mmCIF file of C-alpha atoms in Angstrom:
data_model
loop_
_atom_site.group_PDB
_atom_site.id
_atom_site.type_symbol
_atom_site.label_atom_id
_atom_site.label_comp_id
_atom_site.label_asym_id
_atom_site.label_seq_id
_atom_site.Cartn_x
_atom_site.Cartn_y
_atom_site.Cartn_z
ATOM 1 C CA UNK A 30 -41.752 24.517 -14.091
ATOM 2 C CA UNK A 31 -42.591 26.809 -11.035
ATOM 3 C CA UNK A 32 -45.125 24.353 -10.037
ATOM 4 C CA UNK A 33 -43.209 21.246 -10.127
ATOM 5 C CA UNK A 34 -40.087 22.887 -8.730
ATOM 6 C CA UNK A 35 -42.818 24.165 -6.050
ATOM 7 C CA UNK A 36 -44.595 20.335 -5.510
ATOM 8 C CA UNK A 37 -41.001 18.804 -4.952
ATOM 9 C CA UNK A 38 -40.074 21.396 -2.538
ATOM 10 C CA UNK A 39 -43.318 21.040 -0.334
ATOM 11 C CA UNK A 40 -42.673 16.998 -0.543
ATOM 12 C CA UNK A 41 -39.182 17.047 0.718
ATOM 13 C CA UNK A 42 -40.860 19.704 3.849
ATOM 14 C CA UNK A 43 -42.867 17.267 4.653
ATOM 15 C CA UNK A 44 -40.889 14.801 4.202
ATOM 16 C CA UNK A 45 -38.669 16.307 6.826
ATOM 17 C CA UNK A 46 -41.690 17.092 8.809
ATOM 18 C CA UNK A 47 -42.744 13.339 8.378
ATOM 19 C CA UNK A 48 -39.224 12.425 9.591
ATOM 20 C CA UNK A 49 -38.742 14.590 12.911
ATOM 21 C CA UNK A 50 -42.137 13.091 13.950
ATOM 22 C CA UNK A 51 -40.993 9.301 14.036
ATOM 23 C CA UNK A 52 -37.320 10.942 15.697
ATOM 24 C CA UNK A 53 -36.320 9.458 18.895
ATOM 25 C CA UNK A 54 -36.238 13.091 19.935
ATOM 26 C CA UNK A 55 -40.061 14.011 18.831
ATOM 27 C CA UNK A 56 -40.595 10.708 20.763
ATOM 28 C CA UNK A 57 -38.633 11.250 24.120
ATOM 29 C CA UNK A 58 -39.990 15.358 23.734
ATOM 30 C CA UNK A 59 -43.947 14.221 24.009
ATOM 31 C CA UNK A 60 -42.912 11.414 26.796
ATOM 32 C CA UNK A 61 -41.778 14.064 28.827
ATOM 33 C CA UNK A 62 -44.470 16.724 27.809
ATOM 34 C CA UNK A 63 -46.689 13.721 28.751
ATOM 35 C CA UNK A 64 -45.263 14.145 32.341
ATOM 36 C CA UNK A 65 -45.638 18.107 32.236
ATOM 37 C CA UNK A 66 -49.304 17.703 31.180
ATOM 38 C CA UNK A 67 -49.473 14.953 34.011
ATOM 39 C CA UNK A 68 -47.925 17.787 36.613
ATOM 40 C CA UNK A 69 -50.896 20.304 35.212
ATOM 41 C CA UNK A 70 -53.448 18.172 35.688
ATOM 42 C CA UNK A 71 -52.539 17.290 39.595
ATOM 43 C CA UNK A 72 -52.447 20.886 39.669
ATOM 44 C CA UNK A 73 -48.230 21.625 40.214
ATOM 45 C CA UNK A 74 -47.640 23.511 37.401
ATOM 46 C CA UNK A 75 -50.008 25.609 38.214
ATOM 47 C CA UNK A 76 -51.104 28.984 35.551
ATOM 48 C CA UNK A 77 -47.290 28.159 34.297
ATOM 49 C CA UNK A 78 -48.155 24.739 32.761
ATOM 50 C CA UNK A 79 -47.559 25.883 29.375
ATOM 51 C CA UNK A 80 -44.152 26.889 30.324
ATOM 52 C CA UNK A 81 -44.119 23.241 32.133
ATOM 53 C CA UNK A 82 -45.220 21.468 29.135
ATOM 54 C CA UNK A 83 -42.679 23.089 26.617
ATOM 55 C CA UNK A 84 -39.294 23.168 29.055
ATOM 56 C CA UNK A 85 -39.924 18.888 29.766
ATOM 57 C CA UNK A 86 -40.439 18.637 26.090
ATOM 58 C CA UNK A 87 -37.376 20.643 24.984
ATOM 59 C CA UNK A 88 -35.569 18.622 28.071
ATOM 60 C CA UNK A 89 -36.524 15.172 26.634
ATOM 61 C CA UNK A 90 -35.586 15.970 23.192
ATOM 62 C CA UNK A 91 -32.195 16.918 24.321
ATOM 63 C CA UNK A 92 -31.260 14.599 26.200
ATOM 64 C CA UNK A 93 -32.384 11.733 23.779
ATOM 65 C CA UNK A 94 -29.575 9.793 22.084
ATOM 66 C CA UNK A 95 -29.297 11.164 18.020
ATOM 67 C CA UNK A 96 -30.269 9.530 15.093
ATOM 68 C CA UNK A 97 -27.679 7.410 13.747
ATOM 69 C CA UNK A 98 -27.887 6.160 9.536
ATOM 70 C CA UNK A 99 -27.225 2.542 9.760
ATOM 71 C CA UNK A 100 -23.852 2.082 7.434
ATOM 72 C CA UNK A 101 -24.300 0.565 4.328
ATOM 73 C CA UNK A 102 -24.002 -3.092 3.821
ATOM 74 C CA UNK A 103 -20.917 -4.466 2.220
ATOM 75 C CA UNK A 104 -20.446 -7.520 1.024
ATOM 76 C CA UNK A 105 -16.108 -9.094 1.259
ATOM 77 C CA UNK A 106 -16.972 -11.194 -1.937
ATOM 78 C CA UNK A 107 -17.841 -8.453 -3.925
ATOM 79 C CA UNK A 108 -14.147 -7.238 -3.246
ATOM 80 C CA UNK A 109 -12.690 -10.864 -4.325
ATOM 81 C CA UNK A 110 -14.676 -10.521 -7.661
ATOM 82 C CA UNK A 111 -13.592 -6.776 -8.660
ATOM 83 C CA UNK A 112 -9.612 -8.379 -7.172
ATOM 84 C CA UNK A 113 -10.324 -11.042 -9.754
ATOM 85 C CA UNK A 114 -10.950 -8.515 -12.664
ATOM 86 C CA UNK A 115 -7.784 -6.995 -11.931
ATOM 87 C CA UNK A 116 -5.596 -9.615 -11.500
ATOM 88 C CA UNK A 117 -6.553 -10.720 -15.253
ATOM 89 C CA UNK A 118 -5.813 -7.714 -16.484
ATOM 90 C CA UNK A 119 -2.429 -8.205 -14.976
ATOM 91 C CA UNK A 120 -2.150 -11.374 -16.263
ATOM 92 C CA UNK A 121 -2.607 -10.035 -19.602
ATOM 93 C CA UNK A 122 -0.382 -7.159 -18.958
ATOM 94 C CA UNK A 123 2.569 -9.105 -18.225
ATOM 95 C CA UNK A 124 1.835 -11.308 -20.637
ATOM 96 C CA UNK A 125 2.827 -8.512 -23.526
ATOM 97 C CA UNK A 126 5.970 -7.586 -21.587
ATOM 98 C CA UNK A 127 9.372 -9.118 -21.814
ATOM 99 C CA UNK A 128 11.325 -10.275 -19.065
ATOM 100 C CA UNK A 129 14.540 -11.941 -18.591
ATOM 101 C CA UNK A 130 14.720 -15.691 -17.887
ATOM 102 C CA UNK A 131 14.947 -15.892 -14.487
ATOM 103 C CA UNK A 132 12.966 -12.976 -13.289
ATOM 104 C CA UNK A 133 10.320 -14.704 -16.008
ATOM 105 C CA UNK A 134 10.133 -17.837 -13.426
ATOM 106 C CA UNK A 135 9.815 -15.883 -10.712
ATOM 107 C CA UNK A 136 6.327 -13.997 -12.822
ATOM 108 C CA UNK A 137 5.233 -17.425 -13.297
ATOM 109 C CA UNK A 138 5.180 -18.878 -9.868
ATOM 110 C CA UNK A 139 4.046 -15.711 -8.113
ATOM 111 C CA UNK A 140 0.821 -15.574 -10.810
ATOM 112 C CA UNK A 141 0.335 -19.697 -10.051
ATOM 113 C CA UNK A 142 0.082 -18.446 -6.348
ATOM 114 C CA UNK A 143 -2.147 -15.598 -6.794
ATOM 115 C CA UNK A 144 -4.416 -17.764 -9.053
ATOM 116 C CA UNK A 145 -4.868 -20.355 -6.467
ATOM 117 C CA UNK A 146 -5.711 -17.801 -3.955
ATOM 118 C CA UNK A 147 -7.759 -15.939 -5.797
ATOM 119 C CA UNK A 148 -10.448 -19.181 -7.197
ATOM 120 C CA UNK A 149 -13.245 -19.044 -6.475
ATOM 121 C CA UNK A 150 -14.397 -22.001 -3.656
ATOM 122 C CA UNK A 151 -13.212 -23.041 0.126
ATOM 123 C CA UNK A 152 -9.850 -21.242 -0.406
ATOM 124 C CA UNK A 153 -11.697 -17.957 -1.768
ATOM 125 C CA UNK A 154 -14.237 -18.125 1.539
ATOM 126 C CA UNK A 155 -11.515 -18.539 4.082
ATOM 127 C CA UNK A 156 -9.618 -15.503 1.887
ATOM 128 C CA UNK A 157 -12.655 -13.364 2.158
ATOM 129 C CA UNK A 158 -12.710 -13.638 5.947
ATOM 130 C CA UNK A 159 -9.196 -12.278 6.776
ATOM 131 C CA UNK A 160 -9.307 -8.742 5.881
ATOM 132 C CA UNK A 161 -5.290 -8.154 6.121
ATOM 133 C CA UNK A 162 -4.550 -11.063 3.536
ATOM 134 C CA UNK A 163 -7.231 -9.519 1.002
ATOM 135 C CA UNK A 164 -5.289 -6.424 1.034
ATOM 136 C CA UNK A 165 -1.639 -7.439 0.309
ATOM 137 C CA UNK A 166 -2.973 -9.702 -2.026
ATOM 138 C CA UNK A 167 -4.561 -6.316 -3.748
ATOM 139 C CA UNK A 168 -1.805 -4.326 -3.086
ATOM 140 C CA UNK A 169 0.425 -6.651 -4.687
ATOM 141 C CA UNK A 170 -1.764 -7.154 -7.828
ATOM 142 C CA UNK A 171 -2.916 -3.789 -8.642
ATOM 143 C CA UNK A 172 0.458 -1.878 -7.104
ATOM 144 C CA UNK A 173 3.401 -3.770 -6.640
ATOM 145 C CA UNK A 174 3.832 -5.936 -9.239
ATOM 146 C CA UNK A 175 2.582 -3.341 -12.333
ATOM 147 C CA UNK A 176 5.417 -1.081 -10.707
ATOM 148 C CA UNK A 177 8.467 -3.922 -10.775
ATOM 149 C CA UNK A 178 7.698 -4.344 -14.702
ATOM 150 C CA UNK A 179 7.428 -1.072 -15.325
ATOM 151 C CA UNK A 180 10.274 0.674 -13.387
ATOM 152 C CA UNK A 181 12.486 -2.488 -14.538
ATOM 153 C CA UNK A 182 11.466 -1.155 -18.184
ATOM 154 C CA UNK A 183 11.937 2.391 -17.590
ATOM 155 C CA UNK A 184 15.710 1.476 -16.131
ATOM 156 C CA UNK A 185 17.001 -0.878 -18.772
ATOM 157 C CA UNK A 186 16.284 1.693 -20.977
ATOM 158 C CA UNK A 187 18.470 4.525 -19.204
ATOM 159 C CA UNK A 188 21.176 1.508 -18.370
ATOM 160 C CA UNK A 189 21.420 0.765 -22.422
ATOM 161 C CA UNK A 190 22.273 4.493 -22.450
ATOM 162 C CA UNK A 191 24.468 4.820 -19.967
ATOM 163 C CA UNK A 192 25.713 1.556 -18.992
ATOM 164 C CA UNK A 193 27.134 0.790 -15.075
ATOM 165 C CA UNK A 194 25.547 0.432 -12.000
ATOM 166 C CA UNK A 195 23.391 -2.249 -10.676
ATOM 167 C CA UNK A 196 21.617 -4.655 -12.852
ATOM 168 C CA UNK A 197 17.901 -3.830 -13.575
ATOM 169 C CA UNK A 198 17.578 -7.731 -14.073
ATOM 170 C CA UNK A 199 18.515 -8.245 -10.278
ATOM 171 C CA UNK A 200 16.744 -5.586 -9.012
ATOM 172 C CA UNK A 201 13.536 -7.298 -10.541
ATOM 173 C CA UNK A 202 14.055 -10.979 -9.761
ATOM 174 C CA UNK A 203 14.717 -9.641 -6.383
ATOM 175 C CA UNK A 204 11.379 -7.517 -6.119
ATOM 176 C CA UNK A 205 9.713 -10.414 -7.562
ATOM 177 C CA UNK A 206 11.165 -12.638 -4.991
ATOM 178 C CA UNK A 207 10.052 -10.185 -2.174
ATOM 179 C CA UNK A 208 6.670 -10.545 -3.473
ATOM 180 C CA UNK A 209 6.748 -13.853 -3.636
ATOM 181 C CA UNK A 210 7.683 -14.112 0.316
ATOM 182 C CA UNK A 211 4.955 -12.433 0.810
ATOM 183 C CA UNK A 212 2.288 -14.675 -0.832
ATOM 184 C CA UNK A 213 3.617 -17.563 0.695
ATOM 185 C CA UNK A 214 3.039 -15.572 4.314
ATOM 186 C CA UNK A 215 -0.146 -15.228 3.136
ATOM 187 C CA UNK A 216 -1.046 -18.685 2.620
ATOM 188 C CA UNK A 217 0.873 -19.862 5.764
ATOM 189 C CA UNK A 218 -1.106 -17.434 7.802
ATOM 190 C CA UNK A 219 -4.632 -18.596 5.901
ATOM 191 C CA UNK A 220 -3.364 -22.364 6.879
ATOM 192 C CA UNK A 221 -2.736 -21.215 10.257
ATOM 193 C CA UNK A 222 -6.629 -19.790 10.537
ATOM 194 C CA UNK A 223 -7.749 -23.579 9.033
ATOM 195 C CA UNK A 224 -5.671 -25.181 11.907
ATOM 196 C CA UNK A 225 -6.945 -23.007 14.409
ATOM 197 C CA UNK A 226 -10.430 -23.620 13.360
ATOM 198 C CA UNK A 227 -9.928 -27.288 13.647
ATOM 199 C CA UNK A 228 -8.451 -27.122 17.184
ATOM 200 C CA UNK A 229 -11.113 -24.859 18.296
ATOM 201 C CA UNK A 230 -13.804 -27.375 16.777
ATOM 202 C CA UNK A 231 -11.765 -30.526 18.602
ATOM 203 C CA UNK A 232 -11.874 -28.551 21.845
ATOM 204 C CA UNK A 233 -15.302 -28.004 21.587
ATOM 205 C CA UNK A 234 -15.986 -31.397 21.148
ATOM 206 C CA UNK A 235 -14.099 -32.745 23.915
ATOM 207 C CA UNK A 236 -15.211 -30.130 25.875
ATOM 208 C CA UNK A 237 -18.787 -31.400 25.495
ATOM 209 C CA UNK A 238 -18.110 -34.939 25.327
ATOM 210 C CA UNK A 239 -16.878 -34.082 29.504
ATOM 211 C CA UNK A 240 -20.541 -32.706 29.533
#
């Protein structure tokens, strides 16, 4: 146990050791210490040179820029596919939950909306690239609509109890509506990208068509 403990200790040393060699520090250190030695031998430094030789090194390791981990890779589709996971398990959610007529209609058309945004193709890939309209799509399928149906539960319960007040019904139909808004925004502003594209692409054309 010792031993092992022992072999994967001396591995990550070296490891370590391995690493500050290949630094841009280690690197800039010896390109100065290069220099010192380079001093030494046209006789400047002098019976100091070791002194030299260390004080360029240290210099040149300072004042070389850190190391910097690369961040890791992340790939927007990956985010679409995890969004579409979720937004069937709403579907199936408010599926088992009963809502009033027109509040229903409202359910309906806002999950038609998501849906279409949401398939996977051209839509999807223009989706993917606008990193606002990916998340109030998520917000509204994982947050905002789960908390309509359930707080609209929650208060027709209390209202059967204690009748008065507003209606619970309204207050949904109206959130739903609000959501609703919203996904539209989000489509008009994914149309306005398209059209943008397309003027940028006839611009370009006529631009080298002058050429």
């Amino acid at each position: 146990m010792a031993t092992s403990r022992g072999g994967r200790s001396g591995g990550g040393a070296a490891g370590r050791v391995l690493g500050y060699l290949e630094s841009r520090k280690n690197l800039a250190g010896s390109a100065c210490g290069v220099v010192g030695l380079g001093l030494t031998l046209a006789g400047v430094a002098g019976a100091y040179w070791p002194v030299v030789v260390a004080g360029l090194y240290g210099a040149g390791a300072l004042i070389a820029p850190p190391e910097r981990a690369a961040p890791p890779p992340f790939d927007p589709s990956e985010e679409l596919d995890v969004l579409r996971e979720d937004f069937a398990r709403l579907r199936e959610y408010l599926g088992e939950v009963e809502l009033p007529e027109a509040a229903g209609s409202r359910r309906a058309g806002l999950l038609e909306l998501y849906g279409a945004l949401l398939e996977p193709g051209w839509v999807a890939e223009v989706l993917v690239t606008e990193p606002e309209a990916v998340h109030a799509l998520s917000r509204a399928i994982r947050r905002d609509v789960p908390e309509c149906v359930d707080t609209y539960n929650r208060t027709r319960w209390w209202n059967r109890l204690t009748p008065g007040g507003e209606s619970p019904e309204r207050h949904l139909e109206r959130q739903l509506g609000l959501l609703f808004e919203e996904a539209e925004s989000v489509t008009a502003d994914l149309r306005e990208a398209e059209a943008r594209r397309q003027q940028t692409h006839t611009a370009y054309l006529e631009e080298r068509g002058r050429s």
